[in-house]
Amino acid sequence: MDIKLTGKKVLVTGGSRGIGRGIVLGLAHAGAQVATCYRTEGEAAASLARELKEIGGDHRLVKADVSDPAEVEALAETCRATLGSLDAVVHNAGVISHVPFSELSDEEWARVIDNNLGGPYRVTQKTLPLLSAGGSIVFIGSKVATVGIPMRAHYTASKAGLVGLMRSLTKELGPRGIRVNVVAPGPVETEEPVPPEVRERYRNLIPLGRLGTPEDIAGVVAFLASDLARFVNGETIDVDGGI
Ligand code: NDP
């Protein structure tokens, strides 16, 4: 990644796998000092710790569930105690499920909204004291929030909610010099295997002829975290190959 983030301190939620992991590694390679969190202990978190060590720099890996207020409080406190301040917060942690709307339970609705919208609300509120003028908040939304997709009404509602949260925070935090934006990925290929017929369908749907990668998303996040984006505020940036 050509963007230089030397001296920047960035918190990325949900960094052990998928897009979040790509963002963490991309920012660390660009010279940022990265703190990240995950929910589940295991090989994903352990291998991320090893990769960060190889890259070098002073990074932090914390077990914290963004749907748990006490764990978010502890995460923010770890950032304060070890980094002192933050230059950017990237809200990537999110969950999804595929359920026909007529079968959607209250519990599943609440779980997805609470992780995808409640998490960013909580993490923003608790880390805000660590951000100052020049700070950048990035929510990872989704292209489907504006397009819609069957069996994901709860998921798309949570991601559309992030756009409203972002727009209002833009008005409230702009006077303090803090920028807030949404990055809305299209279909991204992570560690999860993509069935050949799904890959083929997306190849035909996406003008650039392939699924996105975590690195594609990391590049735009790095730009928004950098001073190059100092006048980019209140935007939803689709990163979807033109789908
Ligand atoms: P993955 O399921 O592959 O990875 C999610 C990561 O977030 C894991 O590291 C997971 O850790 C962590 N995580 C999940 N919930 C929590 C939580 N409550 N607290 C802390 N960490 C958590 O997801 P993706 O990489 O596919 O997606 C990342 C983001 O991008 C999500 O917000 C998703 O909605 C969005 N997105 C993804 C697209 C895609 O095609 N993949 C397209 C558009 C948007 P652990 O394993 O410990 O639970």
mmCIF file of C-alpha atoms and ligand atoms in Angstrom:
data_model
loop_
_atom_site.group_PDB
_atom_site.id
_atom_site.type_symbol
_atom_site.label_atom_id
_atom_site.label_comp_id
_atom_site.label_asym_id
_atom_site.label_seq_id
_atom_site.Cartn_x
_atom_site.Cartn_y
_atom_site.Cartn_z
ATOM 1 C CA MET A 1 0.000 0.000 0.000
ATOM 2 C CA ASP A 2 1.508 3.337 -1.035
ATOM 3 C CA ILE A 3 -0.335 5.532 1.481
ATOM 4 C CA LYS A 4 1.851 6.395 4.454
ATOM 5 C CA LEU A 5 0.192 6.226 7.879
ATOM 6 C CA THR A 6 3.317 6.512 9.979
ATOM 7 C CA GLY A 7 2.482 7.990 13.386
ATOM 8 C CA LYS A 8 -1.262 7.251 13.073
ATOM 9 C CA LYS A 9 -2.989 5.216 15.775
ATOM 10 C CA VAL A 10 -6.007 3.274 14.545
ATOM 11 C CA LEU A 11 -8.566 0.999 16.222
ATOM 12 C CA VAL A 12 -10.175 -1.598 13.912
ATOM 13 C CA THR A 13 -12.990 -3.738 15.336
ATOM 14 C CA GLY A 14 -13.267 -7.378 14.262
ATOM 15 C CA GLY A 15 -9.732 -7.762 12.933
ATOM 16 C CA SER A 16 -9.061 -11.481 13.302
ATOM 17 C CA ARG A 17 -10.688 -12.635 10.047
ATOM 18 C CA GLY A 18 -11.995 -11.484 6.675
ATOM 19 C CA ILE A 19 -12.137 -7.836 5.655
ATOM 20 C CA GLY A 20 -11.110 -6.627 9.131
ATOM 21 C CA ARG A 21 -7.949 -8.692 9.014
ATOM 22 C CA GLY A 22 -7.118 -7.207 5.596
ATOM 23 C CA ILE A 23 -7.685 -3.713 6.980
ATOM 24 C CA VAL A 24 -5.505 -4.356 10.053
ATOM 25 C CA LEU A 25 -2.643 -5.761 7.971
ATOM 26 C CA GLY A 26 -2.969 -3.039 5.313
ATOM 27 C CA LEU A 27 -2.856 -0.250 7.914
ATOM 28 C CA ALA A 28 0.058 -1.889 9.763
ATOM 29 C CA HIS A 29 2.006 -2.244 6.486
ATOM 30 C CA ALA A 30 1.317 1.468 5.838
ATOM 31 C CA GLY A 31 3.045 2.283 9.135
ATOM 32 C CA ALA A 32 0.052 2.799 11.442
ATOM 33 C CA GLN A 33 0.018 1.577 15.024
ATOM 34 C CA VAL A 34 -3.062 -0.667 15.092
ATOM 35 C CA ALA A 35 -5.299 -1.881 17.897
ATOM 36 C CA THR A 36 -7.892 -4.483 17.018
ATOM 37 C CA CYS A 37 -10.432 -6.718 18.725
ATOM 38 C CA TYR A 38 -12.068 -10.080 18.125
ATOM 39 C CA ARG A 39 -14.609 -12.275 19.959
ATOM 40 C CA THR A 40 -13.264 -15.803 19.710
ATOM 41 C CA GLU A 41 -9.884 -17.074 20.912
ATOM 42 C CA GLY A 42 -8.281 -19.390 18.376
ATOM 43 C CA GLU A 43 -5.962 -19.767 15.432
ATOM 44 C CA ALA A 44 -7.328 -16.714 13.566
ATOM 45 C CA ALA A 45 -6.379 -14.322 16.381
ATOM 46 C CA ALA A 46 -3.118 -16.157 17.111
ATOM 47 C CA SER A 47 -1.990 -16.077 13.464
ATOM 48 C CA LEU A 48 -2.877 -12.382 13.196
ATOM 49 C CA ALA A 49 -0.666 -11.696 16.229
ATOM 50 C CA ARG A 50 2.190 -13.539 14.489
ATOM 51 C CA GLU A 51 1.700 -11.629 11.218
ATOM 52 C CA LEU A 52 1.631 -8.281 13.030
ATOM 53 C CA LYS A 53 4.837 -9.200 14.839
ATOM 54 C CA GLU A 54 6.499 -9.955 11.498
ATOM 55 C CA ILE A 55 5.418 -6.587 10.073
ATOM 56 C CA GLY A 56 6.863 -4.855 13.141
ATOM 57 C CA GLY A 57 5.562 -1.871 15.094
ATOM 58 C CA ASP A 58 3.629 -1.654 18.316
ATOM 59 C CA HIS A 59 0.201 -3.249 17.748
ATOM 60 C CA ARG A 60 -2.513 -4.418 20.169
ATOM 61 C CA LEU A 61 -4.841 -7.418 19.915
ATOM 62 C CA VAL A 62 -7.708 -7.424 22.420
ATOM 63 C CA LYS A 63 -10.511 -9.932 23.036
ATOM 64 C CA ALA A 64 -13.629 -7.722 23.143
ATOM 65 C CA ASP A 65 -17.176 -8.270 21.890
ATOM 66 C CA VAL A 66 -18.613 -5.003 20.511
ATOM 67 C CA SER A 67 -22.132 -6.109 21.516
ATOM 68 C CA ASP A 68 -21.088 -6.173 25.194
ATOM 69 C CA PRO A 69 -21.002 -2.694 26.817
ATOM 70 C CA ALA A 70 -18.519 -3.731 29.545
ATOM 71 C CA GLU A 71 -16.118 -5.225 26.984
ATOM 72 C CA VAL A 72 -16.349 -2.097 24.807
ATOM 73 C CA GLU A 73 -15.544 0.011 27.850
ATOM 74 C CA ALA A 74 -12.503 -2.194 28.558
ATOM 75 C CA LEU A 75 -11.435 -1.976 24.892
ATOM 76 C CA ALA A 76 -11.565 1.827 24.959
ATOM 77 C CA GLU A 77 -9.636 1.839 28.220
ATOM 78 C CA THR A 78 -6.937 -0.406 26.712
ATOM 79 C CA CYS A 79 -6.618 2.041 23.803
ATOM 80 C CA ARG A 80 -6.336 4.948 26.223
ATOM 81 C CA ALA A 81 -3.830 3.231 28.507
ATOM 82 C CA THR A 82 -1.583 1.835 25.770
ATOM 83 C CA LEU A 83 -1.942 4.272 22.839
ATOM 84 C CA GLY A 84 -2.953 7.430 24.679
ATOM 85 C CA SER A 85 -5.083 8.679 21.777
ATOM 86 C CA LEU A 86 -6.536 7.539 18.444
ATOM 87 C CA ASP A 87 -6.407 9.088 14.967
ATOM 88 C CA ALA A 88 -8.998 6.772 13.406
ATOM 89 C CA VAL A 89 -11.607 4.211 14.434
ATOM 90 C CA VAL A 90 -12.733 1.647 11.858
ATOM 91 C CA HIS A 91 -15.995 -0.140 12.703
ATOM 92 C CA ASN A 92 -15.694 -3.411 10.827
ATOM 93 C CA ALA A 93 -17.025 -6.089 13.238
ATOM 94 C CA GLY A 94 -20.337 -7.384 11.950
ATOM 95 C CA VAL A 95 -22.504 -10.480 11.703
ATOM 96 C CA ILE A 96 -24.884 -11.778 9.025
ATOM 97 C CA SER A 97 -27.463 -14.530 8.606
ATOM 98 C CA HIS A 98 -29.782 -15.580 5.817
ATOM 99 C CA VAL A 99 -33.364 -15.882 7.058
ATOM 100 C CA PRO A 100 -36.646 -15.393 5.133
ATOM 101 C CA PHE A 101 -38.326 -12.295 6.597
ATOM 102 C CA SER A 102 -41.475 -14.224 7.596
ATOM 103 C CA GLU A 103 -39.319 -16.574 9.715
ATOM 104 C CA LEU A 104 -37.124 -13.908 11.296
ATOM 105 C CA SER A 105 -37.253 -14.146 15.111
ATOM 106 C CA ASP A 106 -37.081 -11.215 17.518
ATOM 107 C CA GLU A 107 -33.855 -12.713 18.868
ATOM 108 C CA GLU A 108 -32.141 -12.846 15.476
ATOM 109 C CA TRP A 109 -33.338 -9.334 14.561
ATOM 110 C CA ALA A 110 -31.953 -8.033 17.869
ATOM 111 C CA ARG A 111 -28.658 -9.946 17.564
ATOM 112 C CA VAL A 112 -27.854 -8.567 14.119
ATOM 113 C CA ILE A 113 -28.949 -5.000 14.909
ATOM 114 C CA ASP A 114 -27.074 -5.045 18.197
ATOM 115 C CA ASN A 115 -23.802 -6.268 16.671
ATOM 116 C CA ASN A 116 -23.872 -4.241 13.444
ATOM 117 C CA LEU A 117 -25.432 -0.966 14.636
ATOM 118 C CA GLY A 118 -25.274 -1.129 18.450
ATOM 119 C CA GLY A 119 -21.579 -2.098 18.342
ATOM 120 C CA PRO A 120 -20.536 0.944 16.282
ATOM 121 C CA TYR A 121 -22.739 3.178 18.487
ATOM 122 C CA ARG A 122 -21.049 1.888 21.651
ATOM 123 C CA VAL A 123 -17.502 1.868 20.300
ATOM 124 C CA THR A 124 -17.890 5.385 18.874
ATOM 125 C CA GLN A 125 -19.231 6.767 22.139
ATOM 126 C CA LYS A 126 -16.502 5.182 24.283
ATOM 127 C CA THR A 127 -13.579 6.035 21.967
ATOM 128 C CA LEU A 128 -14.695 9.580 21.104
ATOM 129 C CA PRO A 129 -12.713 11.104 23.998
ATOM 130 C CA LEU A 130 -9.562 9.666 22.376
ATOM 131 C CA LEU A 131 -10.163 11.398 19.021
ATOM 132 C CA SER A 132 -9.325 15.023 18.325
ATOM 133 C CA ALA A 133 -9.289 17.403 15.343
ATOM 134 C CA GLY A 134 -8.107 15.519 12.250
ATOM 135 C CA GLY A 135 -9.638 12.263 13.543
ATOM 136 C CA SER A 136 -11.473 9.896 11.212
ATOM 137 C CA ILE A 137 -14.332 7.492 11.913
ATOM 138 C CA VAL A 138 -15.078 4.844 9.278
ATOM 139 C CA PHE A 139 -18.112 2.550 9.373
ATOM 140 C CA ILE A 140 -18.002 -0.581 7.221
ATOM 141 C CA GLY A 141 -21.505 -0.674 5.772
ATOM 142 C CA SER A 142 -22.612 -2.682 2.754
ATOM 143 C CA LYS A 143 -23.683 -2.010 -0.823
ATOM 144 C CA VAL A 144 -26.797 -4.126 -0.155
ATOM 145 C CA ALA A 145 -28.026 -1.523 2.355
ATOM 146 C CA THR A 146 -29.135 0.639 -0.581
ATOM 147 C CA VAL A 147 -29.901 -2.150 -3.068
ATOM 148 C CA GLY A 148 -31.664 -4.728 -0.881
ATOM 149 C CA ILE A 149 -31.341 -8.504 -1.017
ATOM 150 C CA PRO A 150 -33.757 -11.303 -0.036
ATOM 151 C CA MET A 151 -33.345 -13.038 3.335
ATOM 152 C CA ARG A 152 -31.153 -10.232 4.760
ATOM 153 C CA ALA A 153 -33.790 -7.662 5.835
ATOM 154 C CA HIS A 154 -32.307 -7.530 9.362
ATOM 155 C CA TYR A 155 -28.762 -7.207 8.002
ATOM 156 C CA THR A 156 -29.593 -4.520 5.436
ATOM 157 C CA ALA A 157 -31.578 -2.584 8.054
ATOM 158 C CA SER A 158 -28.553 -2.614 10.370
ATOM 159 C CA LYS A 159 -26.226 -1.438 7.602
ATOM 160 C CA ALA A 160 -28.646 1.259 6.395
ATOM 161 C CA GLY A 161 -28.792 2.432 10.019
ATOM 162 C CA LEU A 162 -25.048 3.050 9.901
ATOM 163 C CA VAL A 163 -25.592 5.604 7.134
ATOM 164 C CA GLY A 164 -28.003 7.584 9.350
ATOM 165 C CA LEU A 165 -25.630 7.307 12.300
ATOM 166 C CA MET A 166 -22.794 8.536 10.101
ATOM 167 C CA ARG A 167 -24.778 11.474 8.678
ATOM 168 C CA SER A 168 -25.816 12.752 12.109
ATOM 169 C CA LEU A 169 -22.351 12.296 13.605
ATOM 170 C CA THR A 170 -20.976 14.235 10.648
ATOM 171 C CA LYS A 171 -23.070 17.228 11.722
ATOM 172 C CA GLU A 172 -22.250 16.812 15.401
ATOM 173 C CA LEU A 173 -18.523 16.080 15.175
ATOM 174 C CA GLY A 174 -17.560 18.170 12.135
ATOM 175 C CA PRO A 175 -17.170 21.326 14.233
ATOM 176 C CA ARG A 176 -14.576 19.397 16.285
ATOM 177 C CA GLY A 177 -12.654 18.511 13.096
ATOM 178 C CA ILE A 178 -13.619 14.815 13.201
ATOM 179 C CA ARG A 179 -14.678 13.253 9.887
ATOM 180 C CA VAL A 180 -17.172 10.383 9.624
ATOM 181 C CA ASN A 181 -17.702 8.225 6.528
ATOM 182 C CA VAL A 182 -19.102 4.847 5.471
ATOM 183 C CA VAL A 183 -17.290 2.377 3.223
ATOM 184 C CA ALA A 184 -19.854 0.129 1.520
ATOM 185 C CA PRO A 185 -18.280 -3.031 0.088
ATOM 186 C CA GLY A 186 -19.911 -5.153 -2.587
ATOM 187 C CA PRO A 187 -19.309 -8.923 -2.489
ATOM 188 C CA VAL A 188 -15.852 -9.614 -1.035
ATOM 189 C CA GLU A 189 -14.057 -12.954 -1.071
ATOM 190 C CA THR A 190 -12.575 -13.716 2.343
ATOM 191 C CA GLU A 191 -11.323 -17.008 3.845
ATOM 192 C CA GLU A 192 -14.809 -18.518 3.347
ATOM 193 C CA PRO A 193 -14.759 -20.696 0.204
ATOM 194 C CA VAL A 194 -16.932 -19.275 -2.614
ATOM 195 C CA PRO A 195 -18.826 -21.945 -4.605
ATOM 196 C CA PRO A 196 -17.824 -21.875 -8.329
ATOM 197 C CA GLU A 197 -21.383 -21.034 -9.485
ATOM 198 C CA VAL A 198 -21.518 -18.028 -7.111
ATOM 199 C CA ARG A 199 -18.115 -16.826 -8.332
ATOM 200 C CA GLU A 200 -19.322 -17.120 -11.939
ATOM 201 C CA ARG A 201 -22.532 -15.203 -11.186
ATOM 202 C CA TYR A 202 -20.583 -12.326 -9.610
ATOM 203 C CA ARG A 203 -18.047 -12.368 -12.447
ATOM 204 C CA ASN A 204 -20.938 -11.602 -14.780
ATOM 205 C CA LEU A 205 -22.574 -9.029 -12.480
ATOM 206 C CA ILE A 206 -19.461 -7.028 -11.575
ATOM 207 C CA PRO A 207 -18.095 -4.975 -14.488
ATOM 208 C CA LEU A 208 -14.510 -5.437 -13.252
ATOM 209 C CA GLY A 209 -15.083 -9.188 -13.542
ATOM 210 C CA ARG A 210 -14.176 -10.399 -10.063
ATOM 211 C CA LEU A 211 -15.184 -10.374 -6.418
ATOM 212 C CA GLY A 212 -13.571 -7.795 -4.148
ATOM 213 C CA THR A 213 -10.712 -8.655 -1.800
ATOM 214 C CA PRO A 214 -10.079 -7.463 1.772
ATOM 215 C CA GLU A 215 -7.133 -5.500 0.353
ATOM 216 C CA ASP A 216 -9.496 -3.606 -1.984
ATOM 217 C CA ILE A 217 -11.457 -2.429 1.057
ATOM 218 C CA ALA A 218 -8.301 -1.763 3.105
ATOM 219 C CA GLY A 219 -7.024 0.675 0.470
ATOM 220 C CA VAL A 220 -10.086 2.905 0.744
ATOM 221 C CA VAL A 221 -10.065 2.704 4.552
ATOM 222 C CA ALA A 222 -6.385 3.707 4.567
ATOM 223 C CA PHE A 223 -7.211 6.702 2.363
ATOM 224 C CA LEU A 224 -10.026 7.780 4.723
ATOM 225 C CA ALA A 225 -7.738 7.379 7.744
ATOM 226 C CA SER A 226 -5.056 9.471 6.066
ATOM 227 C CA ASP A 227 -4.721 13.231 5.766
ATOM 228 C CA LEU A 228 -5.260 12.875 1.994
ATOM 229 C CA ALA A 229 -8.971 12.565 2.854
ATOM 230 C CA ARG A 230 -8.970 15.635 5.116
ATOM 231 C CA PHE A 231 -12.008 17.191 3.348
ATOM 232 C CA VAL A 232 -13.927 13.949 2.710
ATOM 233 C CA ASN A 233 -16.780 13.903 5.215
ATOM 234 C CA GLY A 234 -20.294 12.461 5.349
ATOM 235 C CA GLU A 235 -19.773 10.178 2.343
ATOM 236 C CA THR A 236 -20.808 6.614 1.635
ATOM 237 C CA ILE A 237 -18.136 5.208 -0.647
ATOM 238 C CA ASP A 238 -19.154 2.064 -2.557
ATOM 239 C CA VAL A 239 -16.231 -0.300 -3.144
ATOM 240 C CA ASP A 240 -17.854 -2.869 -5.387
ATOM 241 C CA GLY A 241 -16.182 -3.028 -8.792
ATOM 242 C CA GLY A 242 -19.126 -1.145 -10.290
ATOM 243 C CA ILE A 243 -21.869 -3.737 -9.572
HETATM 244 P P1 NDP B 1 -16.200 -12.246 8.884
HETATM 245 O O1 NDP B 1 -17.311 -12.977 9.516
HETATM 246 O O2 NDP B 1 -15.320 -12.980 7.913
HETATM 247 O O3 NDP B 1 -15.247 -11.615 10.014
HETATM 248 C C1 NDP B 1 -15.827 -10.847 11.014
HETATM 249 C C2 NDP B 1 -14.749 -10.408 11.982
HETATM 250 O O4 NDP B 1 -15.374 -9.591 12.971
HETATM 251 C C3 NDP B 1 -14.109 -11.560 12.723
HETATM 252 O O5 NDP B 1 -12.782 -11.218 13.038
HETATM 253 C C4 NDP B 1 -14.972 -11.662 13.974
HETATM 254 O O6 NDP B 1 -14.250 -12.204 15.067
HETATM 255 C C5 NDP B 1 -15.255 -10.208 14.239
HETATM 256 N N1 NDP B 1 -16.500 -9.976 14.978
HETATM 257 C C6 NDP B 1 -17.757 -10.311 14.619
HETATM 258 N N2 NDP B 1 -18.627 -9.897 15.547
HETATM 259 C C7 NDP B 1 -17.893 -9.297 16.517
HETATM 260 C C8 NDP B 1 -18.222 -8.688 17.738
HETATM 261 N N3 NDP B 1 -19.486 -8.612 18.170
HETATM 262 N N4 NDP B 1 -17.229 -8.167 18.484
HETATM 263 C C9 NDP B 1 -15.945 -8.223 18.065
HETATM 264 N N5 NDP B 1 -15.574 -8.812 16.926
HETATM 265 C C10 NDP B 1 -16.543 -9.342 16.157
HETATM 266 O O7 NDP B 1 -16.855 -10.956 8.193
HETATM 267 P P2 NDP B 1 -16.458 -10.192 6.837
HETATM 268 O O8 NDP B 1 -15.008 -9.978 6.787
HETATM 269 O O9 NDP B 1 -17.132 -10.878 5.707
HETATM 270 O O10 NDP B 1 -17.212 -8.805 7.043
HETATM 271 C C11 NDP B 1 -16.603 -7.734 7.753
HETATM 272 C C12 NDP B 1 -17.503 -6.525 7.679
HETATM 273 O O11 NDP B 1 -17.731 -6.185 6.313
HETATM 274 C C13 NDP B 1 -18.873 -6.762 8.289
HETATM 275 O O12 NDP B 1 -19.312 -5.579 8.916
HETATM 276 C C14 NDP B 1 -19.718 -7.098 7.075
HETATM 277 O O13 NDP B 1 -21.078 -6.820 7.305
HETATM 278 C C15 NDP B 1 -19.117 -6.173 6.036
HETATM 279 N N6 NDP B 1 -19.337 -6.606 4.653
HETATM 280 C C16 NDP B 1 -18.864 -7.804 4.198
HETATM 281 C C17 NDP B 1 -19.045 -8.171 2.873
HETATM 282 C C18 NDP B 1 -18.502 -9.458 2.325
HETATM 283 O O14 NDP B 1 -18.777 -9.772 1.162
HETATM 284 N N7 NDP B 1 -17.752 -10.238 3.076
HETATM 285 C C19 NDP B 1 -19.768 -7.289 1.933
HETATM 286 C C20 NDP B 1 -20.229 -6.057 2.520
HETATM 287 C C21 NDP B 1 -20.005 -5.735 3.837
HETATM 288 P P3 NDP B 1 -14.624 -13.644 15.695
HETATM 289 O O15 NDP B 1 -14.252 -14.662 14.668
HETATM 290 O O16 NDP B 1 -13.814 -13.692 16.920
HETATM 291 O O17 NDP B 1 -16.120 -13.605 15.927
#
